[in-house]
Coordinates of C-alpha atoms in Angstrom, one line a residue:
M29 CA -27.6 -5.1 -47.7
E30 CA -31.2 -6.1 -46.9
T31 CA -33.1 -3.9 -44.4
V32 CA -36.4 -4.0 -42.6
K33 CA -38.5 -1.0 -42.0
T34 CA -39.7 0.0 -38.5
K35 CA -43.3 -0.2 -39.7
E36 CA -42.9 -3.7 -41.0
L37 CA -41.3 -4.9 -37.7
A38 CA -44.1 -3.3 -35.8
E39 CA -46.7 -5.3 -37.8
V40 CA -44.6 -8.5 -37.5
L41 CA -44.1 -8.3 -33.7
G42 CA -47.5 -6.7 -32.9
L43 CA -45.9 -3.6 -31.3
S44 CA -46.0 0.0 -31.9
R45 CA -43.3 1.8 -33.8
K46 CA -42.0 3.4 -30.6
G47 CA -42.0 0.0 -28.9
V48 CA -39.9 -1.5 -31.7
I49 CA -37.4 1.3 -31.5
E50 CA -37.1 1.0 -27.7
K51 CA -36.6 -2.8 -27.9
A52 CA -34.1 -2.3 -30.7
R53 CA -32.0 0.1 -28.7
K54 CA -32.2 -2.0 -25.6
D55 CA -31.0 -5.1 -27.4
G56 CA -28.5 -3.4 -29.7
W57 CA -30.0 -4.1 -33.1
A58 CA -28.0 -2.8 -36.0
F59 CA -29.7 0.0 -38.0
V60 CA -29.0 2.6 -40.6
Y61 CA -30.7 6.0 -41.3
R62 CA -32.1 6.6 -44.8
G63 CA -33.4 10.1 -44.7
N64 CA -35.5 10.4 -41.5
S65 CA -36.3 6.7 -41.4
M66 CA -34.7 4.0 -39.3
L67 CA -34.0 0.8 -41.2
F68 CA -32.8 -2.3 -39.4
V69 CA -30.1 -4.7 -40.9
E70 CA -32.0 -7.9 -41.5
N71 CA -29.1 -10.3 -41.1
R72 CA -28.1 -8.7 -37.8
L73 CA -31.6 -9.2 -36.2
P74 CA -32.2 -12.1 -33.7
A75 CA -32.9 -15.4 -35.4
D76 CA -36.5 -15.6 -34.2
V77 CA -37.3 -12.1 -35.4
R78 CA -35.8 -12.9 -38.8
F79 CA -38.0 -16.0 -38.9
A80 CA -41.1 -14.0 -38.1
V81 CA -40.2 -11.4 -40.8
A82 CA -39.8 -14.2 -43.3
L83 CA -43.2 -15.7 -42.4
Y84 CA -44.8 -12.3 -42.7
R85 CA -43.3 -11.6 -46.2
S86 CA -44.3 -15.0 -47.5
G87 CA -47.9 -14.3 -46.7
K88 CA -48.2 -17.1 -44.0
P89 CA -49.8 -16.2 -40.7
V90 CA -47.4 -15.2 -37.9
P91 CA -48.2 -16.9 -34.5
V92 CA -50.0 -14.3 -32.4
Q93 CA -48.9 -14.0 -28.8
N94 CA -49.8 -11.5 -26.1
E95 CA -47.4 -8.7 -25.5
E96 CA -46.1 -10.0 -22.2
K97 CA -45.3 -13.5 -23.4
K98 CA -43.8 -12.4 -26.7
D99 CA -41.7 -9.8 -25.0
A100 CA -40.4 -12.4 -22.5
R101 CA -39.7 -14.9 -25.3
L102 CA -38.0 -12.6 -27.7
Y103 CA -36.2 -10.1 -25.6
S104 CA -35.7 -11.2 -22.0
G105 CA -32.0 -11.4 -21.5
D106 CA -31.3 -11.4 -25.2
A107 CA -28.6 -8.7 -25.1
F108 CA -26.7 -10.5 -22.3
L109 CA -27.0 -14.0 -23.8
N110 CA -26.1 -12.9 -27.3
A111 CA -23.2 -10.8 -26.2
G112 CA -19.6 -12.1 -26.4
E113 CA -17.6 -13.4 -23.5
K114 CA -15.8 -10.1 -22.9
A115 CA -19.1 -8.1 -22.9
Q116 CA -20.7 -10.5 -20.5
G117 CA -17.8 -10.2 -18.1
E118 CA -18.0 -6.5 -18.3
A119 CA -21.7 -6.6 -17.5
T120 CA -21.1 -8.9 -14.6
W121 CA -18.6 -6.6 -12.9
R122 CA -21.0 -3.6 -13.5
A123 CA -23.8 -5.6 -11.8
A124 CA -21.4 -6.3 -8.9
L125 CA -20.7 -2.6 -8.4
I126 CA -24.4 -1.8 -8.4
R127 CA -25.0 -4.5 -5.8
E128 CA -22.3 -3.0 -3.6
Y129 CA -24.0 0.4 -3.9
N130 CA -27.3 -1.1 -2.9
N131 CA -25.8 -2.7 0.2
S132 CA -23.8 0.4 1.2
G133 CA -26.8 2.6 2.1
M134 CA -25.1 5.7 0.7
N135 CA -26.2 8.0 -2.1
V136 CA -24.7 7.9 -5.5
A137 CA -22.4 10.9 -5.0
A138 CA -20.9 9.6 -1.7
F139 CA -20.5 6.1 -3.0
M140 CA -18.7 7.3 -6.2
E141 CA -16.4 9.4 -4.0
V142 CA -15.5 6.4 -2.0
Y143 CA -15.1 4.1 -5.1
N144 CA -13.0 6.5 -7.0
G145 CA -11.0 8.1 -4.2
C146 CA -10.4 5.3 -1.8
N147 CA -9.1 1.7 -2.2
A148 CA -12.4 0.3 -0.8
F149 CA -13.1 -1.9 -3.9
P150 CA -9.7 -2.8 -5.4
V151 CA -10.9 -5.8 -7.5
L152 CA -13.8 -3.8 -9.0
R153 CA -11.6 -0.7 -9.5
E154 CA -9.1 -2.9 -11.4
K155 CA -11.7 -4.3 -13.7
L156 CA -13.9 -1.3 -14.3
G157 CA -11.5 1.6 -13.8
E158 CA -12.7 5.0 -12.8
V159 CA -16.5 5.5 -13.2
S160 CA -18.2 8.9 -13.5
Q161 CA -21.3 9.7 -11.5
A162 CA -23.4 10.2 -14.6
T163 CA -22.3 6.9 -16.0
F164 CA -23.2 5.1 -12.7
Y165 CA -26.6 6.8 -12.7
R166 CA -27.2 5.4 -16.2
W167 CA -26.1 1.9 -15.2
I168 CA -28.5 1.9 -12.2
K169 CA -31.4 2.9 -14.4
A170 CA -30.7 0.4 -17.1
F171 CA -30.2 -2.4 -14.5
K172 CA -33.5 -1.6 -12.9
E173 CA -35.3 -1.8 -16.3
N174 CA -33.6 -4.7 -18.0
G175 CA -31.3 -6.4 -15.5
A176 CA -27.9 -7.5 -16.9
S177 CA -29.0 -7.0 -20.5
G178 CA -29.3 -3.3 -19.8
I179 CA -25.7 -2.9 -18.8
V180 CA -24.0 -5.0 -21.5
P181 CA -21.5 -2.9 -23.5
K182 CA -22.7 -2.3 -27.0
Y183 CA -19.2 -1.7 -28.5
G184 CA -20.6 0.4 -31.3
M185 CA -23.0 -2.3 -32.6
S186 CA -26.0 0.1 -32.4
R187 CA -24.7 1.7 -35.7
G188 CA -24.1 -1.6 -37.5
G189 CA -20.4 -1.1 -38.0
A190 CA -18.3 1.3 -40.2
G191 CA -20.2 2.5 -43.3
E192 CA -23.5 0.9 -42.4
S193 CA -25.2 4.3 -42.4
L194 CA -23.9 5.1 -45.9
L195 CA -26.0 4.7 -49.1
D196 CA -24.9 2.1 -51.5
E197 CA -24.0 4.7 -54.1
E198 CA -21.9 6.5 -51.5
R199 CA -19.9 3.4 -50.7
E200 CA -19.5 2.6 -54.3
L201 CA -18.1 6.1 -55.2
L202 CA -15.8 6.2 -52.2
R203 CA -14.3 2.9 -53.2
R204 CA -14.0 4.0 -56.8
F205 CA -12.3 7.3 -56.0
W206 CA -10.0 5.9 -53.3
L207 CA -8.9 2.5 -54.7
K208 CA -6.7 3.8 -57.5
D209 CA -3.0 3.3 -58.2
T210 CA -2.5 7.1 -58.0
Q211 CA -3.1 6.6 -54.2
P212 CA -5.5 9.6 -53.6
S213 CA -6.1 10.7 -50.0
A214 CA -9.3 9.8 -48.2
M215 CA -10.2 13.5 -48.1
H216 CA -9.9 13.7 -51.9
A217 CA -12.1 10.6 -52.4
F218 CA -14.6 12.1 -49.9
R219 CA -14.8 15.4 -51.7
L220 CA -15.2 13.7 -55.1
M221 CA -18.1 11.6 -53.7
K222 CA -19.8 14.7 -52.2
A223 CA -19.5 16.5 -55.6
N224 CA -21.2 13.6 -57.4
I225 CA -23.9 13.1 -54.7
P226 CA -25.0 16.6 -53.6
Y227 CA -27.7 15.2 -51.3
S228 CA -25.2 13.0 -49.3
K229 CA -25.2 13.5 -45.5
C230 CA -22.0 11.5 -45.1
S231 CA -19.4 13.2 -42.9
Y232 CA -15.6 12.9 -43.5
Q233 CA -15.1 10.8 -40.3
T234 CA -17.8 8.3 -41.5
A235 CA -16.2 8.0 -44.9
L236 CA -12.7 7.6 -43.3
R237 CA -13.9 4.9 -41.0
Y238 CA -15.5 3.1 -44.0
L239 CA -12.4 3.3 -46.1
N240 CA -10.2 2.1 -43.2
S241 CA -12.5 -0.8 -42.7
L242 CA -11.9 -2.2 -46.2
P243 CA -9.7 -5.3 -46.4
K244 CA -6.0 -4.4 -46.3
A245 CA -5.4 -6.8 -49.2
T246 CA -8.0 -5.1 -51.4
A247 CA -6.5 -1.6 -50.7
G248 CA -3.0 -2.9 -51.3
Y249 CA -3.9 -4.4 -54.6
F250 CA -5.7 -1.4 -56.1
R251 CA -3.6 1.3 -54.5
G252 CA -0.2 -0.3 -54.6
G253 CA -0.3 -2.3 -57.8
E254 CA 0.2 -6.0 -58.5
G255 CA 3.9 -5.8 -57.6
R256 CA 3.5 -4.4 -54.1
F257 CA 0.4 -6.6 -53.5
E258 CA 2.5 -9.6 -54.3
N259 CA 5.4 -8.6 -52.1
A260 CA 3.1 -7.6 -49.1
F261 CA 0.3 -10.2 -49.2
L262 CA 1.2 -13.2 -51.3
P263 CA 3.5 -16.1 -50.2
H264 CA 6.6 -16.8 -52.1
M265 CA 8.7 -19.9 -52.7
E266 CA 11.4 -20.5 -50.2
Q267 CA 14.5 -21.3 -52.2
D268 CA 17.0 -23.9 -51.0
I269 CA 20.3 -22.9 -52.7
T270 CA 22.2 -25.8 -51.3
R271 CA 20.2 -28.3 -53.4
Y272 CA 21.9 -27.0 -56.5
R273 CA 25.4 -27.6 -57.9
S274 CA 27.5 -25.2 -59.8
L275 CA 26.2 -24.7 -63.4
D276 CA 22.9 -26.3 -62.6
V277 CA 21.1 -22.9 -62.7
V278 CA 22.5 -19.7 -64.1
V279 CA 20.6 -16.4 -63.9
S280 CA 21.0 -13.4 -66.1
D281 CA 19.8 -9.8 -66.2
H282 CA 20.8 -6.3 -67.3
H283 CA 21.8 -3.5 -64.9
C284 CA 22.3 0.2 -65.4
L285 CA 25.1 1.6 -63.2
D286 CA 24.7 4.8 -61.3
C287 CA 27.7 6.5 -62.9
V288 CA 28.5 8.3 -66.2
V289 CA 31.2 7.7 -68.7
L290 CA 32.3 9.5 -71.9
Y291 CA 31.2 7.6 -75.0
R292 CA 31.9 9.1 -78.4
G293 CA 31.7 12.7 -77.0
E294 CA 28.5 12.1 -75.0
L295 CA 27.8 11.4 -71.4
I296 CA 26.0 8.1 -70.9
R297 CA 25.1 5.7 -68.0
P298 CA 26.7 2.4 -68.9
W299 CA 24.9 -1.0 -68.7
I300 CA 26.2 -4.4 -68.0
T301 CA 24.7 -7.9 -68.7
T302 CA 25.8 -10.7 -66.4
F303 CA 25.4 -14.5 -66.2
Q304 CA 25.6 -15.5 -62.5
D305 CA 25.8 -19.0 -61.0
L306 CA 22.9 -19.4 -58.6
R307 CA 24.6 -21.8 -56.2
S308 CA 27.8 -19.8 -55.6
G309 CA 26.9 -16.3 -56.8
K310 CA 29.9 -16.2 -59.1
V311 CA 29.6 -14.1 -62.3
L312 CA 30.6 -16.5 -65.1
G313 CA 30.1 -14.2 -68.1
W314 CA 29.4 -10.5 -68.6
C315 CA 29.2 -7.9 -71.3
P316 CA 29.5 -4.1 -70.8
C317 CA 27.2 -2.3 -73.2
V318 CA 25.9 1.1 -74.1
K319 CA 22.4 -0.2 -74.6
P320 CA 21.4 -3.7 -73.5
S321 CA 20.1 -6.1 -76.1
S322 CA 20.0 -9.7 -77.2
L323 CA 23.5 -9.3 -78.5
S324 CA 24.9 -8.4 -75.1
I325 CA 23.1 -11.6 -73.8
V326 CA 24.8 -13.7 -76.4
V327 CA 28.3 -12.3 -75.6
A328 CA 27.9 -12.9 -71.9
Y329 CA 26.5 -16.4 -72.6
Y330 CA 29.4 -17.1 -75.0
M331 CA 31.9 -16.2 -72.3
C332 CA 30.2 -18.4 -69.7
C333 CA 30.2 -21.4 -72.0
M334 CA 33.8 -21.0 -73.2
R335 CA 35.3 -20.4 -69.7
Y336 CA 33.3 -22.8 -67.5
G337 CA 30.9 -25.0 -69.5
I338 CA 27.3 -25.1 -70.7
P339 CA 24.7 -24.4 -68.0
L340 CA 21.9 -26.9 -67.6
C341 CA 19.3 -24.3 -67.0
L342 CA 19.0 -20.5 -67.6
L343 CA 16.7 -18.4 -65.5
F344 CA 15.6 -15.1 -67.0
D345 CA 13.0 -12.4 -66.2
N346 CA 10.4 -11.4 -68.7
G347 CA 12.3 -8.7 -70.5
K348 CA 11.8 -8.4 -74.2
D349 CA 15.5 -9.0 -74.9
Y350 CA 15.4 -12.4 -73.2
H351 CA 12.3 -13.3 -75.2
A352 CA 14.0 -12.7 -78.6
K353 CA 13.0 -15.3 -81.1
W354 CA 16.4 -16.1 -82.3
L355 CA 17.5 -16.9 -78.7
N356 CA 14.6 -19.1 -77.9
G357 CA 13.4 -20.3 -81.3
K358 CA 10.4 -19.4 -83.4
T359 CA 7.9 -20.8 -86.0
E360 CA 7.0 -18.9 -89.1
T361 CA 4.1 -19.6 -91.4
V362 CA 4.8 -19.2 -95.1
T363 CA 2.7 -19.7 -98.2
V364 CA 4.2 -22.2 -100.8
M365 CA 2.9 -23.9 -103.9
N366 CA 2.4 -27.6 -103.8
P367 CA 3.1 -29.9 -106.8
E368 CA -0.5 -29.5 -107.9
G369 CA -0.1 -25.8 -108.2
I370 CA -2.2 -24.9 -105.2
D371 CA -1.0 -22.4 -102.5
E372 CA -0.9 -23.9 -99.1
E373 CA 0.6 -22.7 -95.7
K374 CA 3.6 -24.4 -94.2
E375 CA 5.2 -23.9 -90.8
V376 CA 8.9 -23.4 -90.7
E377 CA 10.6 -24.0 -87.3
F378 CA 13.8 -22.3 -86.3
K379 CA 15.6 -23.6 -83.2
G380 CA 16.9 -20.9 -80.8
L381 CA 20.5 -20.3 -79.8
F382 CA 20.1 -21.8 -76.3
A383 CA 18.4 -24.9 -77.6
L384 CA 21.2 -25.4 -80.2
V385 CA 23.9 -25.1 -77.5
G386 CA 21.9 -27.2 -75.0
S387 CA 20.6 -25.0 -72.1
D388 CA 17.1 -25.2 -70.9
V389 CA 15.4 -21.8 -70.5
R390 CA 12.9 -20.8 -67.7
F391 CA 11.3 -17.4 -67.1
T392 CA 10.3 -15.9 -63.8
R393 CA 7.0 -14.1 -63.2
T394 CA 6.8 -10.5 -64.4
Y395 CA 8.2 -7.9 -61.9
N396 CA 9.1 -10.5 -59.4
G397 CA 12.5 -9.7 -58.0
K398 CA 12.4 -12.5 -55.4
S399 CA 12.8 -15.1 -58.1
K400 CA 16.3 -14.0 -58.8
A401 CA 17.1 -12.2 -55.5
R402 CA 20.8 -13.2 -55.6
Q403 CA 21.3 -11.4 -58.9
E404 CA 19.7 -8.2 -57.5
R405 CA 21.9 -8.3 -54.4
Y406 CA 25.0 -8.7 -56.7
F407 CA 24.0 -5.6 -58.6
R408 CA 24.0 -3.7 -55.3
I409 CA 27.5 -4.9 -54.7
I410 CA 28.8 -4.0 -58.1
G411 CA 27.2 -0.6 -57.7
E412 CA 29.0 -0.1 -54.3
Y413 CA 32.4 -1.3 -55.5
L414 CA 32.4 -0.1 -59.2
A415 CA 29.9 2.8 -59.7
K416 CA 30.9 4.7 -56.5
E417 CA 34.6 4.3 -57.3
M418 CA 34.5 5.5 -60.9
G419 CA 34.6 9.2 -59.8
S420 CA 31.4 10.0 -61.7
Y421 CA 28.8 8.6 -59.4
V422 CA 25.4 10.2 -59.8
G423 CA 23.4 8.3 -57.2
S424 CA 20.4 6.0 -57.6
D425 CA 17.9 8.7 -56.5
S426 CA 17.8 12.3 -55.3
R427 CA 18.7 11.3 -51.7
S428 CA 22.0 9.6 -52.7
R429 CA 23.0 12.0 -55.5
P430 CA 26.1 14.0 -54.8
E431 CA 26.0 17.8 -55.2
E432 CA 28.6 17.8 -57.9
A433 CA 26.5 15.5 -60.1
Q434 CA 24.6 18.6 -61.2
L435 CA 27.7 20.1 -62.6
M436 CA 28.5 16.8 -64.3
W437 CA 25.2 16.6 -66.1
R438 CA 25.3 20.3 -67.0
G439 CA 28.1 19.5 -69.4
I440 CA 25.6 17.7 -71.7
N441 CA 24.2 21.1 -72.8
G442 CA 27.6 22.6 -73.1
K443 CA 27.2 24.9 -70.1
E444 CA 30.3 23.5 -68.4
Q445 CA 33.2 21.4 -69.6
R446 CA 34.5 18.5 -67.6
H447 CA 37.7 16.8 -68.5
D448 CA 37.9 14.2 -65.7
I449 CA 35.0 12.0 -66.8
P450 CA 36.1 8.4 -67.3
T451 CA 35.9 7.1 -70.8
W452 CA 34.1 4.0 -72.1
E453 CA 37.4 2.1 -72.3
D454 CA 38.2 2.9 -68.7
F455 CA 34.8 1.6 -67.6
V456 CA 35.3 -1.7 -69.6
Q457 CA 38.6 -2.3 -67.9
N458 CA 37.4 -1.4 -64.5
A459 CA 34.3 -3.6 -64.8
E460 CA 36.4 -6.6 -65.8
A461 CA 38.8 -6.1 -62.9
M462 CA 36.1 -5.4 -60.3
I463 CA 34.0 -8.5 -61.3
E464 CA 37.0 -10.8 -61.0
Y465 CA 37.9 -9.1 -57.7
I466 CA 34.4 -9.7 -56.3
N467 CA 34.5 -13.3 -57.5
D468 CA 38.0 -14.1 -56.0
Q469 CA 38.6 -11.8 -53.1
I470 CA 35.4 -10.7 -51.3
P471 CA 33.9 -13.3 -48.9
C472 CA 30.2 -14.0 -48.8
S473 CA 28.5 -14.0 -45.4
S474 CA 25.4 -16.0 -46.4
D475 CA 24.5 -19.1 -44.3
Y476 CA 25.2 -21.5 -47.1
M477 CA 28.5 -19.8 -48.1
D478 CA 30.3 -20.1 -44.8
G479 CA 32.4 -16.9 -45.4
K480 CA 34.0 -18.3 -48.5
T481 CA 34.5 -16.5 -51.7
R482 CA 32.3 -17.1 -54.7
S483 CA 35.0 -18.6 -56.8
R484 CA 35.9 -21.1 -54.0
V485 CA 32.3 -22.2 -53.5
F486 CA 31.8 -22.5 -57.3
A487 CA 34.8 -24.8 -57.5
E488 CA 33.8 -26.9 -54.5
C489 CA 30.2 -27.4 -55.9
L490 CA 31.2 -28.3 -59.4
P491 CA 30.0 -31.7 -60.6
P492 CA 32.6 -34.2 -61.7
E493 CA 34.5 -33.3 -64.8
E494 CA 32.9 -36.0 -67.0
E495 CA 29.5 -34.5 -66.2
I496 CA 30.4 -30.9 -67.3
R497 CA 29.4 -30.2 -70.8
H498 CA 32.1 -28.1 -72.6
A499 CA 31.5 -26.2 -75.8
S500 CA 34.0 -25.9 -78.6
K501 CA 34.6 -22.6 -80.3
E502 CA 33.5 -24.0 -83.6
M503 CA 30.2 -25.3 -82.2
L504 CA 29.4 -22.0 -80.5
Q505 CA 30.1 -20.1 -83.7
K506 CA 27.8 -22.4 -85.7
A507 CA 25.1 -21.8 -83.1
L508 CA 25.5 -18.0 -83.3
V509 CA 23.2 -17.7 -86.3
K510 CA 19.9 -16.0 -86.8
G511 CA 17.3 -17.8 -89.0
E512 CA 14.8 -16.1 -91.2
V513 CA 12.6 -16.8 -94.3
R514 CA 13.5 -14.9 -97.4
Q515 CA 12.3 -15.0 -101.0
V516 CA 14.9 -15.5 -103.8
N517 CA 15.0 -12.7 -106.4
R518 CA 17.4 -12.1 -109.3
Q519 CA 19.9 -10.6 -106.9
G520 CA 19.8 -13.6 -104.6
V521 CA 18.3 -13.0 -101.1
T522 CA 18.0 -9.6 -99.6
I523 CA 18.6 -9.0 -95.9
G524 CA 18.3 -5.4 -94.8
K525 CA 20.0 -3.5 -97.6
T526 CA 22.5 -6.2 -98.5
N527 CA 22.1 -8.8 -101.3
F528 CA 23.6 -12.2 -100.8
Y529 CA 24.2 -14.3 -104.0
N530 CA 25.2 -17.7 -105.2
T531 CA 24.4 -19.3 -108.5
E532 CA 22.8 -22.3 -106.7
L533 CA 20.0 -20.0 -105.7
F534 CA 18.9 -19.5 -109.4
E535 CA 16.9 -22.7 -109.4
F536 CA 14.9 -21.3 -106.4
F537 CA 14.0 -18.0 -108.1
G538 CA 10.6 -16.8 -106.8
R539 CA 10.6 -19.4 -104.0
K540 CA 11.1 -18.9 -100.3
V541 CA 14.2 -20.4 -98.5
R542 CA 15.6 -20.5 -95.0
V543 CA 18.5 -18.1 -94.5
Y544 CA 20.8 -18.3 -91.5
I545 CA 22.8 -15.2 -90.7
N546 CA 26.2 -15.7 -89.0
L547 CA 26.5 -13.1 -86.3
L548 CA 30.3 -13.3 -86.3
D549 CA 30.6 -12.9 -90.1
D550 CA 28.0 -10.7 -91.7
R551 CA 29.5 -11.1 -95.2
E552 CA 27.9 -14.5 -95.9
V553 CA 24.7 -16.4 -95.2
T554 CA 23.8 -20.1 -95.3
C555 CA 20.7 -21.0 -97.4
F556 CA 18.5 -24.1 -96.9
T557 CA 15.2 -25.2 -98.3
L558 CA 12.1 -24.9 -96.2
D559 CA 12.5 -28.6 -95.4
G560 CA 16.0 -28.0 -94.1
D561 CA 18.1 -29.3 -97.0
F562 CA 21.4 -27.4 -97.6
I563 CA 21.5 -25.2 -100.8
C564 CA 24.6 -23.0 -100.6
T565 CA 26.6 -20.3 -98.9
A566 CA 25.8 -16.9 -100.4
K567 CA 28.2 -14.0 -100.4
A568 CA 27.3 -10.4 -99.7
D569 CA 27.4 -7.7 -102.4
Y570 CA 28.3 -10.2 -105.1
F571 CA 27.3 -7.8 -107.9
K572 CA 28.3 -4.6 -106.2
E573 CA 30.9 -2.4 -107.8
T574 CA 34.3 -2.6 -106.3
G575 CA 36.0 0.1 -108.5
K576 CA 37.7 -2.5 -110.7
L577 CA 35.5 -2.3 -113.7
D578 CA 37.0 -5.3 -115.7
E579 CA 36.7 -7.7 -112.8
D580 CA 33.2 -6.5 -112.0
I581 CA 32.0 -6.9 -115.6
G582 CA 33.7 -10.3 -115.9
R583 CA 32.1 -11.5 -112.7
L584 CA 28.6 -10.4 -113.8
T585 CA 29.0 -11.8 -117.4
G586 CA 30.2 -15.1 -116.1
A587 CA 27.3 -15.4 -113.8
R588 CA 24.8 -14.4 -116.5
N589 CA 26.2 -17.0 -119.0
K590 CA 26.1 -19.7 -116.4
L591 CA 22.6 -18.9 -115.4
T592 CA 21.5 -18.9 -119.1
Q593 CA 23.0 -22.3 -119.6
I594 CA 21.2 -23.6 -116.5
A595 CA 17.9 -22.1 -117.8
V596 CA 18.3 -23.7 -121.2
L597 CA 19.6 -27.1 -120.2
G598 CA 17.9 -27.5 -116.9
S599 CA 19.1 -30.3 -114.7
G600 CA 19.1 -33.0 -117.4
E601 CA 16.3 -34.8 -115.7
M602 CA 13.4 -32.8 -117.0
T603 CA 11.0 -34.3 -119.6
I604 CA 8.4 -32.6 -121.7
A605 CA 4.9 -32.7 -120.2
P606 CA 2.1 -34.2 -122.2
E607 CA 0.4 -30.8 -122.5
C608 CA 3.5 -29.3 -124.2
E609 CA 3.7 -32.3 -126.6
T610 CA 0.0 -31.7 -127.6
M611 CA 0.6 -28.0 -128.2
L612 CA 3.6 -28.7 -130.5
D613 CA 1.5 -31.2 -132.5
V614 CA -1.3 -28.7 -132.9
A615 CA 1.1 -26.0 -134.0
R616 CA 2.7 -28.3 -136.6
R617 CA -0.6 -29.3 -138.1
A618 CA -1.6 -25.7 -138.3
Y619 CA 1.4 -24.5 -140.2
T620 CA 2.3 -27.6 -142.4
G621 CA -0.8 -29.7 -142.6
N622 CA 1.5 -32.7 -142.0
Q623 CA 1.5 -34.9 -138.9
L624 CA 5.2 -35.0 -138.0
E625 CA 6.8 -37.6 -135.9
G626 CA 6.9 -37.2 -132.2
V627 CA 8.5 -34.3 -130.3
E628 CA 11.4 -36.5 -129.5
N629 CA 12.7 -35.7 -133.0
F630 CA 12.9 -32.1 -131.9
L631 CA 14.5 -32.4 -128.5
G632 CA 15.6 -36.0 -128.5
N633 CA 15.4 -38.2 -125.5
S634 CA 16.2 -36.8 -122.1
S635 CA 19.0 -39.2 -121.8
D636 CA 20.6 -37.8 -124.9
V637 CA 20.6 -34.3 -123.6
E638 CA 23.4 -34.6 -121.0
S639 CA 26.0 -32.4 -122.5
A640 CA 26.5 -29.6 -124.9
K641 CA 27.7 -32.0 -127.5
D642 CA 24.7 -34.2 -127.2
Y643 CA 22.6 -31.1 -127.4
K644 CA 24.1 -30.2 -130.8
L645 CA 23.5 -33.6 -132.1
A646 CA 19.9 -33.5 -131.0
T647 CA 19.2 -30.2 -132.7
K648 CA 20.7 -31.6 -136.0
K649 CA 18.2 -34.5 -136.1
S650 CA 15.2 -32.1 -136.1
T651 CA 13.5 -31.1 -139.4
L652 CA 12.9 -27.4 -139.3
K653 CA 10.8 -26.6 -142.4
T654 CA 8.1 -24.3 -141.0
P655 CA 8.4 -20.7 -139.9
F656 CA 7.3 -21.8 -136.4
M657 CA 10.0 -24.4 -136.2
K658 CA 12.5 -21.9 -137.7
G659 CA 11.8 -19.5 -134.9
I660 CA 12.5 -22.3 -132.4
N661 CA 15.7 -23.1 -134.2
I662 CA 16.9 -19.5 -134.0
G663 CA 16.3 -19.5 -130.2
V664 CA 18.2 -22.8 -129.8
Q665 CA 21.0 -21.5 -132.0
E666 CA 21.4 -18.4 -129.8
A667 CA 21.5 -20.6 -126.8
K668 CA 24.1 -22.7 -128.4
N669 CA 26.3 -19.7 -129.3
E670 CA 26.1 -18.3 -125.8
Q671 CA 27.1 -21.7 -124.5

C-alpha cells in the first residue's frame, strides 16, 4: 500500500500541513496512522492530486496556482461529485431539510421538536428518519462552509476501510495465525500477533474487522481445507443419469457399517464392497469383508460380471485398493543381458484384470463425494436397513450412538460378556438378503426413477441382448491372475515362502521370467519369458517333504538326473564356439606337441549328437591319449553312466 506524507502533500499543493488535513477531512480522503503521523492512501486520492504528486516525485515543476483558484479547481464540490448515487441522494435530502429550517424562522430546538414530534415533513421524515439536535447543528455548520459537499455521508471512508490503519506486519501475522486448518478464533490470532509485535497499537475490534473483510473463499480454503472449499465455492458437474443405459457405468466403493459382529472371538465393525449400476442404482455385486482390499474388489466384480455382464466403464475413487497394480496393470523395468553380453534395461508390461476382462477404468478426484453421490446415498440406505436392524448398532457418531453401545464395547477388554452379538456368518446372510430386498422391493423416489424399484429400472434400461458382453467362468478365472517378475534359481521360482518348480525352468536358471499367480489356485503358477512366450506351469513345493520318504527321494533323484542330462546334451542345436575350438587346439599342442585333427573328432558334428546312442558313437571316435583328454573322457563317461 503506497502512502503520501502530509508534508509532501503540503509541498505539492502549496498549502500548510493544517490546510492539507482540513481539506482531506472535508473531502473524505483515506488515511492511516503510523505512529503520530497521518499518511494518505495514494490510490484513494483524487486523480488531479495523484497527478500532481507524480509530477513532484519525478522532479518536474508542478504548475503553481494561487490558493483560491487551486482550491476551487481541486476541492469545490469534489466530495459531492465523487460520491456515489446513494450518498448524493442522502446529501440532497439533508440540504432540503436545512432549507426548510431557514424558511421556518424558528430556532434549531423548536424546529427539531416540530420535525421529530409532528408529521409536518412526512417525506423528509421518511427519507432521513429521526435527527438529533446535535446532528442538525453539525449539518448546518458543514453546509455553510462547504455546501452539499459538507453534508455528504462518508460511510467510513475517512479511515480507508477495514485494516487500513494496520501495519503490514500486523496484517501479515493476523492472516498467518488465523488462516489455518485448525480454525483458531480471531481472539487467538489477535493475541498471537500482539505477542509477536509488542509495539502494536491494534485493537481487537480492528483486527476482527480486518479478518472479516478477507475474501470468504480465501478463508474457506485455508480454514476449511480443500474438500470444504470445493464443496462450498467451486462449481460441480451436473450429472444427467438418464443419458446412461444399464451397465454403461458401474461405481464401486468400500463402506464400514455402524454395527459390530463377532468374528473369531473378537468384536469388529464389518465392511462391504459393492459394485452399483449408475443408471438404476442397483447393486450388481458385493463382498462382505473383515478388511477391505483389492481381493474384495475382485470378488464383487466377479459377481457382477457373472450375473449380469461386463460393465463398459468402472468409476472408482482414489483409494489405494482401487489403484492396485494387478487390477489396472503395471510396467516393471528389469535388467537383462543381451546376446553381446551387455546388461541393458527392458520394460515388462503386465495387463491389469479390468483390461483383460474388458472394462474401462476411470477415477474421480480425491475426496470428491459428488462424483459418485448415488453410491454414498445407497450406503446411507444400507446403514438404515441393515446396520440398525442387526441389534448391535453403535451409531455413526456420538449423537446417534445408543447408550447400550458402551456396554457392548466394554466386552472387548473382558469387563462384561455379551452373548447376543451377531456372528460374522449372520452378518453375511443378512447383508445378502437385505441387498436383494433393497434392489427388488424398495421403490426409489428420484425424478428419473418414477417410483420404480432399482431392479425394474435396471431391466428396462438394459441394452439389447446382443450388445451385452457376457463373461464365461473360464475366461474370468484366466483373468484372475497376478503378474510379477521373478528370477529362476535351483528351486525354481520363489514367491513369498513357496517354491514353484518345473524342469522346463532349468534352461532359464539365473534369468528373469514372467510369473502369473492364479488367485483361485495358489498351488501352481504359469511362467512366461519376458517377451511373453509360454514356458511351463510350475507346481508349488515340488521338492518339499511329504512324509513318504521313498517317493520324495525318487522324485528328487529323477529331477536331478533329467537336469544333468539336459546340462550335458543341451538342446541338440548348440555348436562349439570358435573360442573354445582355439583353446582345445592350444591345450593339445601343449601336452602332445602334435597338431590333432579338428575338434569335431572329439564331439562329432552337432547333427550326430541327437541321441544317447549317437553320443556314445561320437565318444568312441575320439583319440584320448593325453592326460588332458583322459580327464575329459572321464567326465564324459560319468555323464554317460548317469544317462
